[in-house]
PDB file of C-alpha atoms in Angstrom:
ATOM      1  CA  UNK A   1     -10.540 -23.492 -33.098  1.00 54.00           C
ATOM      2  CA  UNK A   2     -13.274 -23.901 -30.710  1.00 68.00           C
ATOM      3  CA  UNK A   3     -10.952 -25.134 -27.921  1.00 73.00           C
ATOM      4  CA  UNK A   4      -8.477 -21.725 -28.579  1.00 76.00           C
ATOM      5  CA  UNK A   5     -11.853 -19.887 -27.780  1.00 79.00           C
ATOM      6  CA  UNK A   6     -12.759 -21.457 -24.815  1.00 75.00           C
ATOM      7  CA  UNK A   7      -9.763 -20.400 -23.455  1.00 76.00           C
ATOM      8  CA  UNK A   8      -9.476 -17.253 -24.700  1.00 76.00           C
ATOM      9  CA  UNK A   9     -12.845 -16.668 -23.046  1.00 75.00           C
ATOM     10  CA  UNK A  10     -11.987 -18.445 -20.145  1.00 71.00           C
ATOM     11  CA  UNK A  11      -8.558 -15.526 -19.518  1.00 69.00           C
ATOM     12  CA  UNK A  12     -10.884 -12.723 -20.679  1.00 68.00           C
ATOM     13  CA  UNK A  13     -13.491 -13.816 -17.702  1.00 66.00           C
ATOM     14  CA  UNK A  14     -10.050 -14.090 -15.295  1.00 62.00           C
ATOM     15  CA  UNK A  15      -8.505 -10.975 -15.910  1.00 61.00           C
ATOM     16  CA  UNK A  16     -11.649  -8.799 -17.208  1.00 63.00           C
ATOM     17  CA  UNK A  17     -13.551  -8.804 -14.467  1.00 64.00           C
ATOM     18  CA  UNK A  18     -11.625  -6.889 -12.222  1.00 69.00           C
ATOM     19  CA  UNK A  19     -13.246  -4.603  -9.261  1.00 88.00           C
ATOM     20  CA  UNK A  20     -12.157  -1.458  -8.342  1.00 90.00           C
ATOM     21  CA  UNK A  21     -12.304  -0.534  -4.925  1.00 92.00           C
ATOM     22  CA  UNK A  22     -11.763   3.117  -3.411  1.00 95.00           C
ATOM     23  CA  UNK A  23     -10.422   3.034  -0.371  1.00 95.00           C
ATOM     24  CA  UNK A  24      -9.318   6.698   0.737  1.00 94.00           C
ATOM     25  CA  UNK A  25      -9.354  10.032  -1.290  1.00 95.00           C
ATOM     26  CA  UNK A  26      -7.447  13.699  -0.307  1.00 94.00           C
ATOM     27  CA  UNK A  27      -7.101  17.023  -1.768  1.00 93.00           C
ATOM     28  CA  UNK A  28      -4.726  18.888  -0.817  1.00 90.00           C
ATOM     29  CA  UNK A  29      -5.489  23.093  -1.136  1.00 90.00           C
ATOM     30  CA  UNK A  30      -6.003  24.413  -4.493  1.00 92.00           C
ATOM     31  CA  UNK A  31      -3.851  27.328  -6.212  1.00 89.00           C
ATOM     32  CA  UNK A  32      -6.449  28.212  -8.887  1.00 89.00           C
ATOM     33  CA  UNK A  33      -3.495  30.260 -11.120  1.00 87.00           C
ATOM     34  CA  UNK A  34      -1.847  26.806 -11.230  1.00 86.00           C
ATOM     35  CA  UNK A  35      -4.581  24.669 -11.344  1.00 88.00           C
ATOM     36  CA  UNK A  36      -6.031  27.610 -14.413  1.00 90.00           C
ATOM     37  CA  UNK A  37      -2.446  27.555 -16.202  1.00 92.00           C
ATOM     38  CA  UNK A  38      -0.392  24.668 -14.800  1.00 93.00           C
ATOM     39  CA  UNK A  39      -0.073  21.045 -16.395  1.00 94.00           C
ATOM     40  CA  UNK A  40      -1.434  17.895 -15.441  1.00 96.00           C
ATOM     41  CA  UNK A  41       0.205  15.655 -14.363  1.00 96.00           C
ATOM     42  CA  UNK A  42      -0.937  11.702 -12.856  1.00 97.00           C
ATOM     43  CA  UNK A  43       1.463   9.205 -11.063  1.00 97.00           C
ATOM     44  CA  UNK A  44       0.449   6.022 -10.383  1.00 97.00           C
ATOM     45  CA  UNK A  45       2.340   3.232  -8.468  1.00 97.00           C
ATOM     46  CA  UNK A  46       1.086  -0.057  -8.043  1.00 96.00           C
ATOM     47  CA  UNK A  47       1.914  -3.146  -6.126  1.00 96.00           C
ATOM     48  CA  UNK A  48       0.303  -6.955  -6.584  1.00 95.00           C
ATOM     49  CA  UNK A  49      -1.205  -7.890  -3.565  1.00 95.00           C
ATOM     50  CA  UNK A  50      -2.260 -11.673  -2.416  1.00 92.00           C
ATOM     51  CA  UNK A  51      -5.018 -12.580  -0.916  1.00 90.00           C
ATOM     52  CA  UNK A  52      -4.022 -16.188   0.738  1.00 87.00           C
ATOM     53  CA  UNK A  53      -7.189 -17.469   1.673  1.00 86.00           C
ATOM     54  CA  UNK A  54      -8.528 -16.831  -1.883  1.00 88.00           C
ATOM     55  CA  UNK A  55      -5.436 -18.701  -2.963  1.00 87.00           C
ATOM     56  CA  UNK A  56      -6.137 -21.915  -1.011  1.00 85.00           C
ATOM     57  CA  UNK A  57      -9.591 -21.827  -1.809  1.00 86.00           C
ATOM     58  CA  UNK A  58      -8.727 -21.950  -5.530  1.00 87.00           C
ATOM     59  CA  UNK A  59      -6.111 -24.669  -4.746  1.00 85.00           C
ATOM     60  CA  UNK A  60      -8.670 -26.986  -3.124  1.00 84.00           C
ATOM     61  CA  UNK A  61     -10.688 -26.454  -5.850  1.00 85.00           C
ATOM     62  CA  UNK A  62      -7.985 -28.311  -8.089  1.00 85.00           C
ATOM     63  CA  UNK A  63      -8.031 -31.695  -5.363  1.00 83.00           C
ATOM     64  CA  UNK A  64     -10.678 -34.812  -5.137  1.00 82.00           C
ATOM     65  CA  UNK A  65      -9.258 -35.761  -2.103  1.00 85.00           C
ATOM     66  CA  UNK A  66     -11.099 -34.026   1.341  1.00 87.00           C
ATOM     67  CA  UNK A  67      -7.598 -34.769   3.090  1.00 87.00           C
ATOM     68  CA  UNK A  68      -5.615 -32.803   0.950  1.00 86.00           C
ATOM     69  CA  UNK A  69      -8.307 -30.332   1.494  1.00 86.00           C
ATOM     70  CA  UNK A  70      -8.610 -30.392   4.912  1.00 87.00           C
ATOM     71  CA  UNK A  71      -5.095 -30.058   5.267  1.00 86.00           C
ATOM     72  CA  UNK A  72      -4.861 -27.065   2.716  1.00 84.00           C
ATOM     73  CA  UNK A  73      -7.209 -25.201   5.187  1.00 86.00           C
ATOM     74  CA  UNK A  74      -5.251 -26.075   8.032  1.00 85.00           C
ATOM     75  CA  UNK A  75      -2.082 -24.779   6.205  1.00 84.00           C
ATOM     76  CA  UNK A  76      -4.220 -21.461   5.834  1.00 84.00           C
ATOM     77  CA  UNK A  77      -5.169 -21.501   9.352  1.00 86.00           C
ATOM     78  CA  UNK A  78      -1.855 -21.488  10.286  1.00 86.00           C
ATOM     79  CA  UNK A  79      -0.266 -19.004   7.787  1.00 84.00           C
ATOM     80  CA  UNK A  80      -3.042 -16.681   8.977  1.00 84.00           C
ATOM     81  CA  UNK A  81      -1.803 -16.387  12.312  1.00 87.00           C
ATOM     82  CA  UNK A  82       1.515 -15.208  11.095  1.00 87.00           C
ATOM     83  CA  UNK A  83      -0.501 -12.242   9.536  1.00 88.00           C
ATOM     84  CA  UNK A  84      -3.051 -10.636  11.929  1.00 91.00           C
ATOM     85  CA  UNK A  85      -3.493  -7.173  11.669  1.00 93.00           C
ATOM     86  CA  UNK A  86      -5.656  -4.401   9.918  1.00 94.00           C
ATOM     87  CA  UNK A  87      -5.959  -4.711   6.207  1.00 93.00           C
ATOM     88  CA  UNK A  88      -6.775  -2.132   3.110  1.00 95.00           C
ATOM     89  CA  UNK A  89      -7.075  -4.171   0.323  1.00 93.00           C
ATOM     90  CA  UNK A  90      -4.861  -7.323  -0.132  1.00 94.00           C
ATOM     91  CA  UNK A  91      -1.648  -8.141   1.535  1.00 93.00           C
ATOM     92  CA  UNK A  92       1.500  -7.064   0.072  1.00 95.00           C
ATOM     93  CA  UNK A  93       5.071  -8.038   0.292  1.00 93.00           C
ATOM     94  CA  UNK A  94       6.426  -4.376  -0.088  1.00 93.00           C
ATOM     95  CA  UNK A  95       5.373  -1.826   1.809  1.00 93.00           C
ATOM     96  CA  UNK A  96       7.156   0.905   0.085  1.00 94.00           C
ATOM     97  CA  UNK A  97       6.291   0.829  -3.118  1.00 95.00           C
ATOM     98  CA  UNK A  98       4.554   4.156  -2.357  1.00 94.00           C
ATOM     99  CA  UNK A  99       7.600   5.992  -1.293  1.00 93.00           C
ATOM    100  CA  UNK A 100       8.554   6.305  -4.908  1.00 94.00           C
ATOM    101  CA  UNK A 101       5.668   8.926  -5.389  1.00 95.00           C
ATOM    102  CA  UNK A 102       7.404  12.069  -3.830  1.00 93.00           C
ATOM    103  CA  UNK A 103      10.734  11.380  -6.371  1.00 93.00           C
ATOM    104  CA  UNK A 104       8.388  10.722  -9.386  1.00 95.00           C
ATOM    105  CA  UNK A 105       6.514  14.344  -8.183  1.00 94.00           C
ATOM    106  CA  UNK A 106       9.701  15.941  -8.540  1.00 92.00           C
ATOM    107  CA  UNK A 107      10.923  14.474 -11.544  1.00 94.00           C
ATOM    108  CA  UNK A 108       6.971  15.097 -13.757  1.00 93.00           C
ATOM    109  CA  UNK A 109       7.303  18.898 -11.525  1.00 93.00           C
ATOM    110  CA  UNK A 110      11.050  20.233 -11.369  1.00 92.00           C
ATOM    111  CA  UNK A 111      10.227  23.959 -10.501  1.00 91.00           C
ATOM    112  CA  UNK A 112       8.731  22.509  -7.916  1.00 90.00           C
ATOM    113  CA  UNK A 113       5.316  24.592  -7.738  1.00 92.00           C
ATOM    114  CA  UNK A 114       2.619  22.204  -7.384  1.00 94.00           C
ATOM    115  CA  UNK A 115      -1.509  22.208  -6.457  1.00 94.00           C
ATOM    116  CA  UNK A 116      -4.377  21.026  -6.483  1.00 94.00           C
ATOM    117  CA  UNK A 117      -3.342  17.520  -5.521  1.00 95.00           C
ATOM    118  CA  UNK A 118      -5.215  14.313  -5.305  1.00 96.00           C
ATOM    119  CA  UNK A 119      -4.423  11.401  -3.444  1.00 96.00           C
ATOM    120  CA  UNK A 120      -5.936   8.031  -3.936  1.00 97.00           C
ATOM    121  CA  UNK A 121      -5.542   4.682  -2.334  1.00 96.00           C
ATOM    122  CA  UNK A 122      -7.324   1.769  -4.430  1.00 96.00           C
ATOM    123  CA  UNK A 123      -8.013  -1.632  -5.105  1.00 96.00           C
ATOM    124  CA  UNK A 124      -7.986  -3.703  -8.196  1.00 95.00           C
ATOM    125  CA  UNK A 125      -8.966  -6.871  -7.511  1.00 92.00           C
ATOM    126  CA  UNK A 126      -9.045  -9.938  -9.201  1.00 91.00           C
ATOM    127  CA  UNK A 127      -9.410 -13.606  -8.487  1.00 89.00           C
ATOM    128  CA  UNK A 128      -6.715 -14.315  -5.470  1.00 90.00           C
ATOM    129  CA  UNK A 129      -4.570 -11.390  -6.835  1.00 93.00           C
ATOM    130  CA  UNK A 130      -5.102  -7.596  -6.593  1.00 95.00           C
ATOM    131  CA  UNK A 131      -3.322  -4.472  -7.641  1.00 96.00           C
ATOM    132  CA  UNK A 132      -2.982  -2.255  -4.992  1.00 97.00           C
ATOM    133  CA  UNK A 133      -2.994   0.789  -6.575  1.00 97.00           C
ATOM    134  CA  UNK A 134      -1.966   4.663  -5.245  1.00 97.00           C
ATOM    135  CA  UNK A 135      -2.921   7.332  -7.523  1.00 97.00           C
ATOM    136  CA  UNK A 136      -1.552  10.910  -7.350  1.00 97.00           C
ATOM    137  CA  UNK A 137      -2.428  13.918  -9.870  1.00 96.00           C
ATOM    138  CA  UNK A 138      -1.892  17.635 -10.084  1.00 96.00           C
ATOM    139  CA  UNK A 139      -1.238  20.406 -11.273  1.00 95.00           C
ATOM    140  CA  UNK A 140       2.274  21.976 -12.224  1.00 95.00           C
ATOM    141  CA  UNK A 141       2.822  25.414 -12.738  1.00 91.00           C
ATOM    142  CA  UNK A 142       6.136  26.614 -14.392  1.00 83.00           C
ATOM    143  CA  UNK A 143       8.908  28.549 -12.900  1.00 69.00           C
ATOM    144  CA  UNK A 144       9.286  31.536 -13.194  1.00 56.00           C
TER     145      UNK A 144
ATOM    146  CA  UNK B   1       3.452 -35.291   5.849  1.00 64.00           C
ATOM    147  CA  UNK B   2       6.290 -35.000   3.516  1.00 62.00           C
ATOM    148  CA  UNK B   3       3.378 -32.967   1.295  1.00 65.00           C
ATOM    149  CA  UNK B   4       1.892 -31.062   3.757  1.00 64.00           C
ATOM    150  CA  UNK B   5       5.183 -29.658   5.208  1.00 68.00           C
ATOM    151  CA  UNK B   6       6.218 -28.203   1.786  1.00 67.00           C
ATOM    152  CA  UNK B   7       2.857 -26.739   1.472  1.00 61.00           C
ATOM    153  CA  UNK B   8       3.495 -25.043   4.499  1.00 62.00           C
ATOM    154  CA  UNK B   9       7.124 -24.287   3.642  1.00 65.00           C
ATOM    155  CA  UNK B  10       5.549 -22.377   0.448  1.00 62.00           C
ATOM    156  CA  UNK B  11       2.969 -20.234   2.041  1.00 58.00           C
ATOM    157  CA  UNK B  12       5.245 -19.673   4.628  1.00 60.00           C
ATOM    158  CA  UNK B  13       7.838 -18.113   2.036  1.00 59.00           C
ATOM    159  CA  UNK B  14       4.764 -16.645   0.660  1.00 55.00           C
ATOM    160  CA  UNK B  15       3.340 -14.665   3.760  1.00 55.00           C
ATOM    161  CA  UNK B  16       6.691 -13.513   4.679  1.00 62.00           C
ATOM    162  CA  UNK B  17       6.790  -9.977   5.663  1.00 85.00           C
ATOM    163  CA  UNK B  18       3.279  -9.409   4.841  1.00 92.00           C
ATOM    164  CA  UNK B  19       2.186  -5.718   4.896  1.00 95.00           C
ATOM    165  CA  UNK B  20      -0.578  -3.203   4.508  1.00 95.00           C
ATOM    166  CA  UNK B  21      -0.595  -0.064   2.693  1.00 96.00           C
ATOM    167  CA  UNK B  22      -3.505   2.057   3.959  1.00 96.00           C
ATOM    168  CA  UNK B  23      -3.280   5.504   3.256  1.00 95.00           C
ATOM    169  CA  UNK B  24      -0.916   7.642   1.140  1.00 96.00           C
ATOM    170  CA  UNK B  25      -0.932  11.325   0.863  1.00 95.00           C
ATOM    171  CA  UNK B  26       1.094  13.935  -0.816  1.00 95.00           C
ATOM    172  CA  UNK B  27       0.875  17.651  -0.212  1.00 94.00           C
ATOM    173  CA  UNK B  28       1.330  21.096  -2.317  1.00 92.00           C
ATOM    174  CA  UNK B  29       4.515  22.846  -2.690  1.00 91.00           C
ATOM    175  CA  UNK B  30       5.311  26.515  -3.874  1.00 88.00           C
ATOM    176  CA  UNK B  31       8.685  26.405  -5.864  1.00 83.00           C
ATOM    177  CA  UNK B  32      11.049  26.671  -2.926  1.00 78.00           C
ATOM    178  CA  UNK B  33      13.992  24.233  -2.844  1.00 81.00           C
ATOM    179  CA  UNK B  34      14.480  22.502   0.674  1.00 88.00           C
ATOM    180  CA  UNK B  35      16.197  19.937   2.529  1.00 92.00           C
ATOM    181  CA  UNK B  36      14.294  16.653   2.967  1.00 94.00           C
ATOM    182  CA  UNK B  37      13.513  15.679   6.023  1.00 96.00           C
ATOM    183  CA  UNK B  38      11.899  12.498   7.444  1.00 96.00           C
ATOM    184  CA  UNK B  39       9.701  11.175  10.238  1.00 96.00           C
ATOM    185  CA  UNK B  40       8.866   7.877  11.614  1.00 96.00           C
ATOM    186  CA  UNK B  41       7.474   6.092  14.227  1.00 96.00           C
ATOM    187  CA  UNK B  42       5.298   3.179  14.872  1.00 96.00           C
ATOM    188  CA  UNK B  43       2.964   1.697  17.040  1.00 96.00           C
ATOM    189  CA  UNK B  44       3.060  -1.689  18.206  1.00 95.00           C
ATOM    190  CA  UNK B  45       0.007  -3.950  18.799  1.00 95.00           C
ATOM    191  CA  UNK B  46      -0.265  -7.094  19.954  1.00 94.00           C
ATOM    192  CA  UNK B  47      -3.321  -9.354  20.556  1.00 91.00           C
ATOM    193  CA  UNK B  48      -5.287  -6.247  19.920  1.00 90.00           C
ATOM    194  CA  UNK B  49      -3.427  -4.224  22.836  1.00 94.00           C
ATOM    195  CA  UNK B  50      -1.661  -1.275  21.562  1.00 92.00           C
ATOM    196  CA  UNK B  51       1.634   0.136  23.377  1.00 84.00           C
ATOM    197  CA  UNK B  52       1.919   3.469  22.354  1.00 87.00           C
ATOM    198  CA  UNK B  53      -1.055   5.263  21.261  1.00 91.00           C
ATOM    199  CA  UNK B  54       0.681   8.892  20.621  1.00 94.00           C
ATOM    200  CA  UNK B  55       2.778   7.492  17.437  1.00 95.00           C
ATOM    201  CA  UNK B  56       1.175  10.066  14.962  1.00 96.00           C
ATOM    202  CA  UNK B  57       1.822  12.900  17.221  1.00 96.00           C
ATOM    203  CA  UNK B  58       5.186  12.084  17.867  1.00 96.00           C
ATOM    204  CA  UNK B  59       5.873  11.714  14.079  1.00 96.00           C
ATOM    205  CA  UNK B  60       4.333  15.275  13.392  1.00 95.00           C
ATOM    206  CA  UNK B  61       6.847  16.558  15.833  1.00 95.00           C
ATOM    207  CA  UNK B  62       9.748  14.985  14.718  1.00 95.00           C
ATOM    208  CA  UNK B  63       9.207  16.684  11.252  1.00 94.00           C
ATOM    209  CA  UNK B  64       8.237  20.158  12.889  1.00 93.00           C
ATOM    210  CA  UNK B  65      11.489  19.809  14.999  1.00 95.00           C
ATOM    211  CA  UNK B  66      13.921  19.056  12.109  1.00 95.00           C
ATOM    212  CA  UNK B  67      12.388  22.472  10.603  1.00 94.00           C
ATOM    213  CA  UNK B  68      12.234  25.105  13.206  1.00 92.00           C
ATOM    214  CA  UNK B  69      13.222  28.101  11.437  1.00 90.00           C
ATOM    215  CA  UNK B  70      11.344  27.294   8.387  1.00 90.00           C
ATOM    216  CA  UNK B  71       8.304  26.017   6.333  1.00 92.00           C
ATOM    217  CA  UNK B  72       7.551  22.432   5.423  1.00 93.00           C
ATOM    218  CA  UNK B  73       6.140  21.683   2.132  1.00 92.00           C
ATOM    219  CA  UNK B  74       5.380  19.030  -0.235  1.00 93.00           C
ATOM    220  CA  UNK B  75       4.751  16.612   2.863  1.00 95.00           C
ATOM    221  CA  UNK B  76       4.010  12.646   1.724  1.00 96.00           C
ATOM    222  CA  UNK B  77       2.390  10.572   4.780  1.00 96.00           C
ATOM    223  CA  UNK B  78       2.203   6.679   4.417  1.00 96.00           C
ATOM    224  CA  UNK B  79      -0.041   4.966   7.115  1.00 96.00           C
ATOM    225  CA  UNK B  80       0.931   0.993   6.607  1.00 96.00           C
ATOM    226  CA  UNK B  81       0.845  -1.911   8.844  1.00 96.00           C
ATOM    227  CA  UNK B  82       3.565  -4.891   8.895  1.00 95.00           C
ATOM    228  CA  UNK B  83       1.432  -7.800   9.649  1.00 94.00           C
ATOM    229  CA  UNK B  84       2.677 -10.501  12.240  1.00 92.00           C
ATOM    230  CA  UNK B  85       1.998 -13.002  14.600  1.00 90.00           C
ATOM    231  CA  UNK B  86      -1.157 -12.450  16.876  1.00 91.00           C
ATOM    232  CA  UNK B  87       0.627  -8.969  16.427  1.00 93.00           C
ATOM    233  CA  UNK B  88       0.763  -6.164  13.644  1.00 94.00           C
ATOM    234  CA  UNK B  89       2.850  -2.977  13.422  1.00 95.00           C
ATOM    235  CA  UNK B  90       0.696   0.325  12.905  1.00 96.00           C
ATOM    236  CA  UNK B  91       3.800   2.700  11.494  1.00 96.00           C
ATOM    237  CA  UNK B  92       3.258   6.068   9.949  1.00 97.00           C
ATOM    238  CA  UNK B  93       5.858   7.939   7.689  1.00 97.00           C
ATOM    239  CA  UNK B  94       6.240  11.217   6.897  1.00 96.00           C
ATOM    240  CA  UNK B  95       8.561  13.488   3.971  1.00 96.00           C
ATOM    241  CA  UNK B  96       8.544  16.808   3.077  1.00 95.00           C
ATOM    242  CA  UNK B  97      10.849  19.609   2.342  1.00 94.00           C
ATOM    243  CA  UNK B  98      12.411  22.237   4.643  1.00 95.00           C
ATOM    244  CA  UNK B  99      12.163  25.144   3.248  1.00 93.00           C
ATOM    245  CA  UNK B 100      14.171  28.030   5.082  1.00 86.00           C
ATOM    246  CA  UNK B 101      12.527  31.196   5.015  1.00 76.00           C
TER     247      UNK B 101
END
């Protein structure tokens, strides 16, 4: 019983104590008649994102041997050349899993008359993994 | 070695076509039904030198050019970056509707 806790504990500490990080916020202009009358609506996409160097830290963290970890680092020195370039949040192996959004507007809006909309780019992070997370809401009027 | 070249194998696999998702935006529309249109271009950098630094402009006129007797709404922008070696990808994508008045 005690051991079942231990690790229940031990998931809740791994997947509870998740950051959020904000990384870029828009509005677009605001139709107060729509935004007064309209429905809200939220769409959120999400992809996981990897953070490598997190990953082979945790890996070495699993080895006695200082070879193994030496060589771990070197494998991360290495895979880090193949991916130089400006970061928001964690890598990810999709990059469209955004483009979804503007279907998804269409489908929670069909007449199509939509304001007051937010955009948000974000960061859930967690221990080598991290949802990267883009939020949109807003406000649908119906057609008349 | 045998070790070490299947760890490399794996993160290899793993950093595959690694990219960055920096900025997505969606904008209003007012009921009209369009055509979609599409813009893209991209910037390429490498070792910190970037080739073409008019990318954003030149996607902005793309759309405005596929629309010229008409109104653009409902525009979605994605700013990303395809990561690469001692080299990265800036690329910016744009959507909206044409709307023809």
């Amino acid at each position: 019983m005690k051991k079942n806790n231990l690790v229940l504990l031990s998931l809740a500490v791994l997947f509870l104590n998740g950051c959020a990080f904000l990384h870029q916020f828009q509005m677009s202009s605001i139709d107060s008649e729509a935004v007064m009358t309209g429905k809200k609506f939220e769409i959120i996409v999400s992809e996981t994102g990897v953070n490598l160097q997190e990953a082979a830290d945790t890996a070495k963290l699993f080895t006695q041997s200082q070879q193994t970890r030496k060589e771990m680092q070197q494998i991360n020195d290495i895979i880090s050349m193949f991916q130089m370039g400006p970061r928001t949040g964690n890598m990810v192996f999709n990059e469209k899993y955004a483009d979804s959004i503007m279907r998804a507007i269409q489908l929670e809006c069909p007449s199509r008359k939509i304001s007051g909309l937010t955009s948000i780019r974000e960061t859930a992070k967690y221990p080598v993994v991290s949802g990267e997370i883009v939020r949109i809401t807003g406000y649908c009027q119906k057609g008349s | 070695m045998l070790k070490k070249l299947s760890l490399l194998f794996a993160f290899s696999v793993l950093s595959a076509c690694a990219h960055s998702v920096h900025l997505y935006q969606a904008t209003d529309q007012n009921g009209g039904s369009g055509q979609l249109i599409e813009a893209m271009t991209q910037q390429k950098v490498i070792l910190g030198f970037a080739q073409e630094t008019n990318y954003v402009n030149q996607a902005y006129d793309q759309l405005k050019q596929q629309c010229p007797k008409g109104r653009v709404e409902g525009i979605n922008t994605r700013y990303s970056t395809s990561l690469g070696f001692f080299s990265w990808t800036n690329k910016i994508r744009m959507r909206g509707y044409c709307i023809n008045s």
